[in-house]
CSV table of C-alpha atoms in Angstrom, one decimal:
chain,number,residue,atom,x,y,z
A,11,MET,CA,0.0,0.0,0.0
A,12,MET,CA,2.7,2.4,1.0
A,13,ARG,CA,4.6,1.6,-2.2
A,14,GLN,CA,1.5,2.2,-4.3
A,15,GLU,CA,1.1,5.6,-2.6
A,16,ALA,CA,4.7,6.5,-3.2
A,17,GLU,CA,4.5,5.5,-6.9
A,18,LYS,CA,1.3,7.6,-7.2
A,19,GLN,CA,3.1,10.6,-5.7
A,20,ILE,CA,6.0,10.2,-8.0
A,21,ALA,CA,3.7,9.9,-11.0
A,22,GLU,CA,1.8,13.0,-10.0
A,23,THR,CA,4.9,14.9,-9.4
A,24,GLU,CA,6.4,13.9,-12.7
A,25,ALA,CA,3.2,14.9,-14.5
A,26,ALA,CA,3.2,18.3,-12.8
A,27,ALA,CA,6.9,18.8,-13.7
A,28,ARG,CA,6.2,17.9,-17.4
A,29,ALA,CA,3.4,20.4,-17.4
A,30,ALA,CA,5.5,23.1,-15.8
A,31,LEU,CA,8.4,22.5,-18.2
A,32,ALA,CA,6.0,22.7,-21.2
A,33,GLY,CA,4.9,26.1,-20.0
A,34,GLY,CA,2.0,28.0,-21.6
A,35,ASP,CA,1.2,28.0,-25.3
A,36,ALA,CA,3.7,30.4,-26.8
A,37,SER,CA,2.6,29.7,-30.4
A,38,ARG,CA,0.2,32.7,-30.3
A,39,TRP,CA,3.2,35.0,-30.2
A,40,PRO,CA,5.4,33.8,-33.2
A,41,ASP,CA,7.7,36.8,-32.9
A,42,LYS,CA,8.6,35.9,-29.3
A,43,LEU,CA,11.0,33.2,-28.1
A,44,PRO,CA,9.5,30.9,-25.5
A,45,VAL,CA,10.8,31.7,-22.0
A,46,ARG,CA,12.9,28.5,-21.7
A,47,GLN,CA,14.6,29.3,-25.1
A,48,ARG,CA,15.5,32.7,-23.8
A,49,ILE,CA,17.1,31.1,-20.7
A,50,ALA,CA,19.0,28.7,-23.0
A,51,LEU,CA,20.4,31.6,-25.0
A,52,LEU,CA,21.4,33.5,-21.9
A,53,LEU,CA,23.2,30.8,-20.0
A,54,ASP,CA,26.0,28.4,-20.6
A,55,PRO,CA,24.7,25.0,-21.8
A,56,GLY,CA,23.6,22.7,-19.0
A,57,SER,CA,24.1,25.2,-16.3
A,58,TRP,CA,20.5,26.1,-15.5
A,59,VAL,CA,19.3,25.0,-12.0
A,60,GLU,CA,15.7,25.9,-11.4
A,61,ASP,CA,13.8,26.6,-8.2
A,62,GLY,CA,10.1,26.3,-7.6
A,63,LEU,CA,9.2,24.4,-10.8
A,64,LEU,CA,6.1,23.0,-9.2
A,65,ALA,CA,4.7,26.3,-7.9
A,66,GLY,CA,1.3,27.2,-9.0
A,67,ASP,CA,-2.1,25.4,-8.9
A,68,GLY,CA,-2.4,24.4,-12.5
A,69,LEU,CA,-0.3,27.4,-13.7
A,70,PRO,CA,3.1,26.2,-15.0
A,71,ALA,CA,5.8,27.4,-12.6
A,72,ASP,CA,3.2,30.1,-11.6
A,73,GLY,CA,4.3,32.2,-14.6
A,74,VAL,CA,7.9,32.9,-13.6
A,75,LEU,CA,11.1,30.8,-13.8
A,76,THR,CA,13.7,31.5,-11.2
A,77,GLY,CA,17.1,29.8,-10.6
A,78,VAL,CA,20.8,30.0,-11.1
A,79,GLY,CA,23.1,29.3,-14.1
A,80,THR,CA,26.4,30.5,-15.4
A,81,ILE,CA,27.4,33.0,-18.1
A,82,GLN,CA,30.9,32.4,-19.3
A,83,GLY,CA,31.4,30.3,-16.2
A,84,ARG,CA,30.2,33.0,-13.8
A,85,PRO,CA,27.2,32.3,-11.6
A,86,VAL,CA,24.2,34.5,-12.1
A,87,ALA,CA,20.6,34.5,-10.6
A,88,VAL,CA,17.8,34.6,-13.2
A,89,ILE,CA,14.2,35.8,-13.1
A,90,ALA,CA,12.3,35.1,-16.3
A,91,HIS,CA,8.6,35.7,-16.8
A,92,ASP,CA,6.6,33.3,-18.9
A,93,PHE,CA,4.4,35.5,-21.0
A,94,ALA,CA,2.4,32.4,-22.1
A,95,VAL,CA,1.2,31.8,-18.5
A,96,LYS,CA,-1.4,34.4,-17.5
A,97,ALA,CA,0.6,37.0,-19.5
A,98,GLY,CA,3.5,36.6,-17.0
A,99,SER,CA,1.4,38.3,-14.3
A,100,TRP,CA,2.3,38.2,-10.6
A,101,GLY,CA,0.5,36.4,-7.9
A,102,GLN,CA,1.5,35.4,-4.4
A,103,LEU,CA,3.7,32.5,-5.5
A,104,THR,CA,5.2,34.5,-8.4
A,105,CYS,CA,6.3,37.1,-5.9
A,106,GLU,CA,7.6,34.6,-3.5
A,107,LYS,CA,9.8,32.9,-6.1
A,108,GLN,CA,11.2,36.2,-7.2
A,109,ILE,CA,11.9,37.3,-3.6
A,110,ARG,CA,13.6,34.0,-2.8
A,111,ILE,CA,16.0,34.2,-5.7
A,112,LEU,CA,16.8,37.9,-5.0
A,113,GLU,CA,17.5,37.0,-1.4
A,114,ARG,CA,19.9,34.4,-2.6
A,115,ALA,CA,21.6,36.9,-4.9
A,116,ASP,CA,22.0,39.3,-2.0
A,117,ARG,CA,23.4,36.6,0.3
A,118,ASP,CA,25.8,35.0,-2.3
A,119,LEU,CA,26.6,38.3,-4.1
A,120,MET,CA,25.5,37.1,-7.6
A,121,PRO,CA,24.6,39.3,-10.5
A,122,VAL,CA,20.9,39.2,-11.5
A,123,VAL,CA,19.6,39.0,-15.0
A,124,TYR,CA,15.9,39.8,-15.5
A,125,LEU,CA,14.0,38.5,-18.6
A,126,VAL,CA,10.9,40.6,-18.1
A,127,ASP,CA,7.7,40.0,-19.9
A,128,SER,CA,4.8,40.6,-17.5
A,129,ALA,CA,1.4,42.3,-17.6
A,130,GLY,CA,1.8,43.2,-13.9
A,131,GLY,CA,0.0,42.2,-10.8
A,132,ARG,CA,-2.6,39.4,-11.1
A,133,LEU,CA,-5.8,41.1,-10.2
A,134,THR,CA,-7.4,37.8,-9.2
A,135,ASP,CA,-4.8,37.5,-6.5
A,136,GLN,CA,-4.5,41.1,-5.2
A,137,LEU,CA,-4.0,40.1,-1.6
A,138,GLY,CA,-1.2,37.8,-2.6
A,139,PHE,CA,0.9,40.2,-4.7
A,140,PHE,CA,0.0,43.7,-3.5
A,141,PRO,CA,-0.1,44.6,0.2
A,142,GLY,CA,1.9,42.1,2.3
A,143,ARG,CA,5.4,41.7,3.4
A,144,ARG,CA,6.2,39.1,0.7
A,145,GLY,CA,4.5,40.9,-2.2
A,146,ALA,CA,5.8,43.1,-5.0
A,147,ALA,CA,7.0,45.7,-2.5
A,148,ALA,CA,9.5,43.2,-1.1
A,149,ILE,CA,10.8,42.5,-4.6
A,150,PHE,CA,11.5,46.2,-5.2
A,151,ASN,CA,13.0,46.5,-1.7
A,152,LEU,CA,15.4,43.7,-2.5
A,153,GLN,CA,16.3,45.3,-5.9
A,154,VAL,CA,17.2,48.5,-4.2
A,155,ARG,CA,19.2,46.6,-1.6
A,156,LEU,CA,21.1,44.8,-4.4
A,157,SER,CA,21.8,48.1,-6.2
A,158,GLY,CA,25.5,48.8,-6.3
A,159,ARG,CA,26.2,45.5,-4.6
A,160,VAL,CA,25.8,43.3,-7.7
A,161,PRO,CA,25.1,44.1,-11.3
A,162,GLN,CA,21.4,43.9,-12.3
A,163,ILE,CA,20.7,43.6,-16.0
A,164,CYS,CA,17.2,43.6,-17.6
A,165,CYS,CA,16.2,42.3,-21.0
A,166,LEU,CA,12.7,43.6,-21.6
A,167,HIS,CA,11.0,41.3,-24.1
A,168,GLY,CA,7.4,42.4,-23.6
A,169,PRO,CA,5.3,44.6,-21.3
A,170,SER,CA,6.3,45.7,-17.8
A,171,ALA,CA,3.1,47.1,-16.7
A,172,ALA,CA,1.7,49.1,-13.7
A,173,GLY,CA,3.8,48.8,-10.6
A,174,GLY,CA,5.8,46.1,-12.3
A,175,ALA,CA,7.3,48.8,-14.5
A,176,TYR,CA,9.6,49.6,-11.6
A,177,MET,CA,11.4,46.2,-11.9
A,178,PRO,CA,13.4,47.4,-15.0
A,179,ALA,CA,13.7,50.9,-13.5
A,180,PHE,CA,15.7,49.5,-10.5
A,181,THR,CA,18.2,47.7,-12.7
A,182,ASP,CA,21.5,49.0,-14.1
A,183,TRP,CA,20.7,48.5,-17.8
A,184,VAL,CA,17.5,47.9,-19.7
A,185,GLY,CA,17.6,46.5,-23.3
A,186,MET,CA,14.2,46.6,-25.0
A,187,VAL,CA,12.9,44.6,-28.0
A,188,ALA,CA,11.3,46.8,-30.6
A,189,GLY,CA,7.6,46.2,-31.2
A,190,ASN,CA,7.1,44.0,-28.1
A,191,ALA,CA,8.7,45.7,-25.1
A,192,SER,CA,6.9,48.4,-23.2
A,193,MET,CA,7.0,50.1,-19.8
A,194,TYR,CA,4.0,52.0,-18.5
A,195,LEU,CA,2.3,52.7,-15.2
A,196,ALA,CA,-1.2,52.6,-16.8
A,197,SER,CA,-2.4,51.2,-20.1
A,198,PRO,CA,-3.6,53.7,-22.8
A,199,ARG,CA,-7.2,52.8,-21.9
A,200,VAL,CA,-6.7,53.5,-18.2
A,201,ALA,CA,-4.7,56.7,-19.0
A,202,GLU,CA,-7.6,57.9,-21.2
A,203,LYS,CA,-10.1,57.4,-18.4
A,204,VAL,CA,-7.9,59.2,-15.9
A,205,THR,CA,-6.5,62.1,-17.9
A,206,GLY,CA,-8.6,62.2,-21.1
A,207,GLU,CA,-5.5,61.6,-23.3
A,208,SER,CA,-5.9,59.4,-26.3
A,209,THR,CA,-2.7,57.7,-27.1
A,210,THR,CA,-1.1,54.4,-28.2
A,211,LEU,CA,1.0,51.9,-26.2
A,212,GLU,CA,4.0,52.6,-28.4
A,213,GLU,CA,3.8,56.3,-28.0
A,214,MET,CA,3.3,56.2,-24.3
A,215,GLY,CA,5.6,53.3,-23.3
A,216,GLY,CA,7.2,51.8,-26.3
A,217,ALA,CA,10.9,50.8,-26.7
A,218,LEU,CA,11.9,53.7,-29.0
A,219,MET,CA,10.2,56.3,-26.8
A,220,HIS,CA,11.9,55.1,-23.6
A,221,ALA,CA,15.3,54.8,-25.4
A,222,THR,CA,15.2,58.3,-26.9
A,223,VAL,CA,12.8,60.4,-24.9
A,224,SER,CA,12.3,59.2,-21.3
A,225,GLY,CA,15.7,57.6,-20.8
A,226,CYS,CA,14.2,54.6,-19.0
A,227,GLY,CA,15.6,52.3,-21.7
A,228,ASP,CA,19.2,51.9,-22.6
A,229,GLU,CA,19.1,50.3,-26.1
A,230,VAL,CA,16.5,49.0,-28.6
A,231,PHE,CA,17.0,45.6,-30.3
A,232,ASP,CA,15.1,43.9,-33.1
A,233,ALA,CA,14.8,40.5,-31.6
A,234,ASP,CA,14.9,38.5,-28.3
A,235,TRP,CA,18.2,36.9,-29.1
A,236,GLN,CA,19.9,40.2,-29.7
A,237,VAL,CA,19.0,41.8,-26.4
A,238,ILE,CA,20.1,38.6,-24.6
A,239,ALA,CA,23.5,38.6,-26.5
A,240,ALA,CA,23.9,42.2,-25.4
A,241,ALA,CA,23.2,41.3,-21.8
A,242,ARG,CA,25.9,38.6,-21.9
A,243,LEU,CA,28.4,41.0,-23.4
A,244,LEU,CA,27.6,43.7,-20.9
A,245,LEU,CA,28.2,41.4,-18.0
A,246,SER,CA,31.7,40.7,-19.3
A,247,TYR,CA,32.6,44.4,-18.4
A,248,LEU,CA,31.2,44.2,-14.9
A,249,PRO,CA,32.5,42.3,-11.8
A,250,ASP,CA,30.4,39.8,-9.8
A,251,SER,CA,29.9,42.4,-7.0
A,252,TRP,CA,31.1,45.6,-5.6
A,253,GLN,CA,33.9,43.7,-3.7
A,254,SER,CA,35.8,42.9,-6.9
A,255,ALA,CA,37.1,44.7,-10.0
A,256,PRO,CA,36.1,43.8,-13.6
A,257,ALA,CA,38.2,41.1,-15.2
A,258,SER,CA,40.9,42.2,-17.6
A,259,THR,CA,41.4,40.6,-21.0
A,260,SER,CA,44.2,40.5,-23.4
A,261,GLY,CA,44.3,43.9,-25.1
A,262,THR,CA,44.0,44.7,-28.8
A,263,GLU,CA,45.0,47.7,-30.8
A,264,PRO,CA,42.3,50.3,-31.5
A,265,GLU,CA,40.0,49.8,-34.5
A,266,LEU,CA,41.4,53.1,-36.0
A,267,PRO,CA,45.0,53.5,-35.0
A,268,ASP,CA,45.7,56.6,-37.1
A,269,TRP,CA,44.9,60.2,-36.1
A,270,PRO,CA,44.3,62.2,-39.3
A,271,GLU,CA,45.1,65.9,-39.1
A,272,GLY,CA,42.0,67.9,-38.3
A,273,LEU,CA,40.1,65.1,-36.7
A,274,ILE,CA,39.6,67.5,-33.8
A,275,PRO,CA,39.1,70.8,-35.6
A,276,LEU,CA,41.0,73.9,-34.3
A,277,ASP,CA,37.9,76.0,-34.6
A,278,PRO,CA,36.0,75.4,-31.3
A,279,ASN,CA,32.7,75.9,-33.2
A,280,THR,CA,33.3,73.2,-35.8
A,281,ALA,CA,31.5,70.0,-35.1
A,282,TYR,CA,33.0,66.5,-35.1
A,283,ASP,CA,31.9,63.1,-33.8
A,284,VAL,CA,33.7,62.3,-30.5
A,285,ARG,CA,33.2,58.6,-31.2
A,286,GLU,CA,35.9,59.0,-33.8
A,287,VAL,CA,38.2,59.8,-30.8
A,288,ILE,CA,36.9,56.9,-28.8
A,289,LEU,CA,37.6,54.4,-31.6
A,290,ARG,CA,41.2,55.6,-31.6
A,291,LEU,CA,41.5,55.1,-27.8
A,292,ALA,CA,39.6,51.9,-27.1
A,293,ASP,CA,40.6,48.4,-27.9
A,294,ALA,CA,39.0,47.3,-31.3
A,295,GLY,CA,35.4,46.4,-30.9
A,296,SER,CA,35.3,47.0,-27.2
A,297,PHE,CA,33.2,50.2,-26.9
A,298,PHE,CA,29.8,49.3,-25.3
A,299,GLU,CA,27.8,52.5,-25.5
A,300,ILE,CA,25.0,53.1,-22.9
A,301,LYS,CA,21.9,55.1,-23.6
A,302,ALA,CA,23.2,55.9,-27.1
A,303,GLY,CA,19.8,57.3,-28.3
A,304,TRP,CA,19.1,59.6,-25.3
A,305,ALA,CA,20.6,62.9,-24.4
A,306,THR,CA,23.0,62.5,-27.3
A,307,GLU,CA,25.0,65.6,-26.6
A,308,LEU,CA,26.8,63.4,-24.1
A,309,VAL,CA,28.3,59.9,-24.9
A,310,THR,CA,28.7,57.3,-22.2
A,311,GLY,CA,29.9,53.8,-22.4
A,312,LEU,CA,32.2,51.0,-21.2
A,313,ALA,CA,35.4,50.2,-23.1
A,314,ARG,CA,38.7,48.4,-22.8
A,315,LEU,CA,42.1,50.0,-22.9
A,316,ASP,CA,44.7,47.3,-23.4
A,317,GLY,CA,42.2,44.9,-21.8
A,318,ARG,CA,41.4,47.1,-18.8
A,319,VAL,CA,37.7,48.1,-18.4
A,320,VAL,CA,37.1,51.9,-18.2
A,321,GLY,CA,34.0,54.1,-18.2
A,322,LEU,CA,34.0,56.9,-20.8
A,323,VAL,CA,32.1,60.2,-20.4
A,324,ALA,CA,32.5,62.3,-23.5
A,325,ASN,CA,30.9,65.6,-24.7
A,326,GLN,CA,29.6,65.2,-28.2
A,327,PRO,CA,30.4,68.4,-30.2
A,328,SER,CA,28.3,67.2,-33.2
A,329,VAL,CA,25.1,67.4,-31.1
A,330,ARG,CA,24.1,70.8,-29.7
A,331,SER,CA,27.8,71.7,-29.5
A,332,GLY,CA,28.3,69.2,-26.6
A,333,ALA,CA,26.6,71.5,-24.1
A,334,ILE,CA,25.2,69.8,-21.0
A,335,PHE,CA,21.4,69.8,-20.7
A,336,VAL,CA,19.1,68.5,-18.0
A,337,ASP,CA,18.9,65.0,-19.5
A,338,SER,CA,22.6,64.7,-20.3
A,339,ALA,CA,23.4,65.7,-16.7
A,340,ASP,CA,21.1,62.9,-15.5
A,341,LYS,CA,22.7,60.5,-18.0
A,342,ALA,CA,26.2,61.3,-16.7
A,343,ALA,CA,25.2,61.1,-13.1
A,344,ARG,CA,23.7,57.6,-13.5
A,345,PHE,CA,26.6,56.3,-15.5
A,346,ILE,CA,29.2,57.7,-13.2
A,347,SER,CA,27.4,56.1,-10.2
A,348,LEU,CA,27.4,52.7,-12.0
A,349,CYS,CA,31.1,52.8,-12.7
A,350,ASP,CA,31.9,53.9,-9.1
A,351,ALA,CA,29.8,51.1,-7.7
A,352,PHE,CA,31.6,48.5,-9.6
A,353,ASN,CA,35.2,49.7,-9.4
A,354,ILE,CA,35.5,50.9,-13.0
A,355,PRO,CA,38.0,53.8,-13.6
A,356,LEU,CA,36.5,56.8,-15.3
A,357,VAL,CA,37.9,58.8,-18.3
A,358,PHE,CA,36.3,62.2,-19.0
A,359,LEU,CA,36.8,63.5,-22.6
A,360,GLN,CA,36.1,67.2,-22.5
A,361,ASP,CA,34.9,69.3,-25.3
A,362,VAL,CA,32.2,71.4,-23.6
A,363,PRO,CA,31.0,74.9,-24.0
A,364,GLY,CA,29.3,74.7,-20.6
A,365,PHE,CA,25.8,74.0,-19.3
A,366,MET,CA,23.0,75.1,-21.5
A,367,VAL,CA,21.5,78.4,-20.5
A,368,GLY,CA,18.1,80.1,-21.1
A,369,VAL,CA,14.6,80.3,-19.7
A,370,ALA,CA,13.5,76.8,-20.8
A,371,VAL,CA,16.4,74.9,-19.1
A,372,GLU,CA,16.3,77.1,-16.0
A,373,ARG,CA,12.6,76.1,-15.5
A,374,GLN,CA,13.5,72.5,-16.1
A,375,GLY,CA,16.0,72.7,-13.2
A,376,ILE,CA,19.3,72.8,-15.0
A,377,ILE,CA,21.1,73.9,-11.8
A,378,ARG,CA,19.6,71.0,-9.8
A,379,HIS,CA,20.3,68.4,-12.5
A,380,GLY,CA,23.8,69.8,-13.0
A,381,ALA,CA,24.4,69.6,-9.3
A,382,LYS,CA,23.3,65.9,-9.4
A,383,MET,CA,26.0,65.2,-12.1
A,384,ILE,CA,28.7,67.1,-10.2
A,385,THR,CA,27.7,65.3,-7.0
A,386,ALA,CA,28.0,61.9,-8.6
A,387,MET,CA,31.4,62.8,-10.1
A,388,ALA,CA,32.7,64.3,-6.9
A,389,CYS,CA,31.6,61.2,-4.8
A,390,ALA,CA,33.2,58.7,-7.2
A,391,GLU,CA,36.2,57.2,-5.6
A,392,VAL,CA,37.4,55.2,-8.6
A,393,PRO,CA,40.5,56.5,-10.4
A,394,LYS,CA,39.4,59.5,-12.6
A,395,PHE,CA,41.3,60.9,-15.5
A,396,THR,CA,40.4,64.1,-17.4
A,397,VAL,CA,41.3,64.7,-21.0
A,398,VAL,CA,40.7,68.1,-22.5
A,399,LEU,CA,40.2,67.5,-26.2
A,400,ARG,CA,39.4,71.1,-27.2
A,401,LYS,CA,37.2,73.6,-25.3
A,402,ALA,CA,36.5,73.3,-21.6
A,403,TYR,CA,34.4,76.3,-20.5
A,404,ALA,CA,32.5,77.5,-17.5
A,405,ALA,CA,30.8,75.0,-15.1
A,406,GLY,CA,30.9,72.4,-17.8
A,407,PHE,CA,34.7,72.1,-17.1
A,408,TYR,CA,33.8,71.5,-13.5
A,409,ALA,CA,31.1,68.9,-14.2
A,410,MET,CA,33.5,66.9,-16.5
A,411,CYS,CA,36.0,66.5,-13.6
A,412,ALA,CA,38.1,69.6,-13.4
A,413,PRO,CA,41.3,69.5,-11.3
A,414,GLY,CA,39.4,70.7,-8.2
A,415,PHE,CA,37.6,67.3,-8.2
A,416,GLU,CA,40.9,65.4,-7.8
A,417,PRO,CA,41.3,63.5,-11.0
A,418,ARG,CA,44.5,61.4,-11.0
A,419,ALA,CA,45.6,63.6,-13.9
A,420,THR,CA,44.4,66.3,-16.3
A,421,ILE,CA,45.7,65.7,-19.8
A,422,ALA,CA,45.4,68.2,-22.6
A,423,LEU,CA,45.7,67.8,-26.3
A,424,PRO,CA,47.4,70.7,-28.2
A,425,THR,CA,43.9,71.8,-29.4
A,426,ALA,CA,42.7,72.4,-25.7
A,427,THR,CA,41.5,75.7,-24.4
A,428,ILE,CA,40.4,76.1,-20.8
A,429,GLY,CA,38.5,79.1,-19.4
A,430,THR,CA,35.4,80.6,-18.0
A,431,MET,CA,34.3,81.2,-21.6
A,432,SER,CA,35.8,81.5,-25.1
A,433,PRO,CA,38.3,84.4,-25.6
A,434,GLU,CA,35.9,86.0,-28.0
A,435,ALA,CA,33.0,85.8,-25.5
A,436,SER,CA,35.2,87.0,-22.7
A,437,THR,CA,36.4,90.0,-24.7
A,438,ASN,CA,32.8,90.9,-25.5
A,439,ALA,CA,31.8,90.6,-21.8
A,440,VAL,CA,34.6,92.7,-20.5
A,441,TYR,CA,34.9,95.4,-23.2
A,442,ALA,CA,31.3,95.5,-24.6
A,443,ASN,CA,30.9,99.3,-24.0
A,444,LYS,CA,34.3,100.2,-25.2
A,445,ILE,CA,33.8,98.1,-28.4
A,446,ALA,CA,30.5,99.8,-29.0
A,447,ALA,CA,32.1,103.2,-28.7
A,448,ILE,CA,34.7,102.7,-31.4
A,449,ALA,CA,33.1,104.1,-34.6
A,450,ASP,CA,35.8,103.1,-37.1
A,451,PRO,CA,35.2,99.4,-38.2
A,452,VAL,CA,38.9,98.7,-38.8
A,453,GLU,CA,40.0,100.2,-35.4
A,454,ARG,CA,37.2,98.2,-33.7
A,455,ARG,CA,38.3,95.0,-35.4
A,456,GLU,CA,41.9,95.5,-34.4
A,457,PHE,CA,41.0,96.4,-30.8
A,458,VAL,CA,38.9,93.2,-30.5
A,459,GLU,CA,41.6,91.0,-32.1
A,460,ALA,CA,44.2,92.4,-29.6
A,461,ARG,CA,41.9,91.8,-26.6
A,462,VAL,CA,41.1,88.3,-27.8
A,463,ALA,CA,44.8,87.5,-28.1
A,464,GLU,CA,45.3,88.8,-24.5
A,465,GLN,CA,42.5,86.6,-23.2
A,466,ALA,CA,43.8,83.6,-25.0
A,467,ALA,CA,47.3,84.1,-23.6
A,468,ASP,CA,45.9,84.1,-20.1
A,469,PHE,CA,44.8,80.5,-20.6
A,470,SER,CA,47.5,79.2,-22.8
A,471,LEU,CA,48.5,75.6,-22.3
A,472,ALA,CA,52.0,76.6,-21.3
A,473,ARG,CA,50.5,78.7,-18.5
A,474,MET,CA,48.0,76.0,-17.6
A,475,GLY,CA,50.9,73.6,-17.2
A,476,GLY,CA,52.9,76.1,-15.2
A,477,GLU,CA,50.1,76.6,-12.8
A,478,LEU,CA,49.5,72.8,-12.4
A,479,VAL,CA,46.1,73.0,-14.0
A,480,VAL,CA,47.3,70.6,-16.7
A,481,ASP,CA,49.6,67.7,-15.8
A,482,ALA,CA,50.6,66.8,-19.4
A,483,VAL,CA,50.1,68.1,-22.9
A,484,VAL,CA,50.3,65.2,-25.4
A,485,PRO,CA,49.7,64.9,-29.2
A,486,PRO,CA,46.6,62.9,-30.1
A,487,GLU,CA,48.6,59.9,-31.3
A,488,ARG,CA,50.2,59.5,-27.8
A,489,LEU,CA,47.0,59.9,-25.8
A,490,ARG,CA,46.2,56.2,-25.6
A,491,ALA,CA,49.7,55.4,-24.3
A,492,GLU,CA,49.5,58.3,-21.8
A,493,LEU,CA,46.2,57.0,-20.4
A,494,LEU,CA,47.5,53.4,-20.3
A,495,GLY,CA,50.5,54.4,-18.3
A,496,ARG,CA,48.4,56.3,-15.8
A,497,LEU,CA,45.8,53.5,-15.5
A,498,ARG,CA,48.7,51.0,-14.7
A,499,ALA,CA,50.0,53.4,-12.1
A,500,ALA,CA,46.5,53.4,-10.4
A,501,ASP,CA,46.2,49.7,-10.3
A,502,GLY,CA,46.7,49.5,-6.5
A,503,TRP,CA,44.0,52.0,-5.6
A,504,GLN,CA,41.7,51.3,-2.6
A,505,ARG,CA,38.5,52.9,-1.3
A,506,SER,CA,38.8,55.2,1.6
A,507,GLY,CA,37.1,54.5,5.0
A,508,HIS,CA,33.5,55.5,5.2
A,509,ARG,CA,33.1,59.1,6.2
A,510,ARG,CA,29.3,59.2,6.1
A,511,HIS,CA,26.3,57.2,5.1
A,512,HIS,CA,25.7,59.1,1.8
A,513,VAL,CA,25.3,62.5,0.4
A,514,VAL,CA,21.9,64.3,0.3
A,515,SER,CA,21.4,64.0,-3.5
A,516,PRO,CA,20.1,67.1,-5.3
A,517,VAL,CA,17.5,65.0,-7.2
């Protein structure tokens, strides 16, 4: 009798496991990979160890797969929503499974990869997912607890709706699949009832919108496999936790080793693409740009220099002259914080006319957002290096790690100019009345040219070096070698003892 009962239990358990492994019917979404195929692409073959497979009363795995696997041999925790089971919605057990794996990631200091595809809370189980200690709030609490302790990477394959939209928001990077991925606090139908606005899901919360307008998304991809491949690649730049440094690899030469004359124009008002500079500094194929479509007047991304991981923050002269706006200040602050959290040295490539001015940006809080960027940069303890490519004016010079913020070195190219403003603008500010009083055009031009020359001499590179503003002036073709030497010299850096809990952020 006992044997028969045991065999019955085994048979029931095996049947439940088969049903759970089969998942929901994903055939209705031919443009989406089933959730287990997504996990197979993400992890090393044979490394997936799943928890809570039998959860859910008739719902395969209760709509979410959780467990541990490896990526290039490194253990990672995984949360993957099964869109084919109740649209990946969250109930009590769905939340419990996610909480348990996040607790394990916190305990074992494992990176977390989220494969998000969820319609949000399961309204038929509100008491289970919403108000209690082990509901959605506990998930978000754990995500915040993990922030800066371990990397958290999100692949957004479908919706991330209502309160669940905060799951991607608490991660370090969000890749979104075009046409399928979306983030929104309320559906267009609900928004119309509340606000009277008539809109579409794509317009309100689609991938392109979030990657170019809101900044909630980092990159847009055409297919599930592409965003997963990007997540695997990104993890190779990050350590397992805040307690270690990113792994170095064997270095390669830059993709573009030559520096053609005029790549950085002498005229500070002539545009050029700063990515052309980055391609001559970074190891070939190593630049992983972050938020490439948002706040494009600033370029941020991870790269390798002779195998060492660095974070690059670069003004982009080809977009709005490289001035710092509200969004680009936020973009810089977040990226700098990411690098500092995970022990990644920072290289600032300056070609900045300053912060944007005017009524519109003042009303948007440019001072507050600029202070946020400066705070993040000043608080970063990782080795920092400043390179002045061309112009470095006004408070933009400060925000991009001026000497007062203790970079390990300030390096200038021969094209560099540092000052409160350009010599032309400075001359006009100081001598405006006198210039206006000179009636003869030739005399006026000669007077202006002489004053501009005086202003330029005040901030010459020779004087900047003599006053210890600049530590080295190097030609462009030697810049990579200069940075590599200084990075090697900083290899033994350590964090200082804690002086306080944290700053009061000007957010």
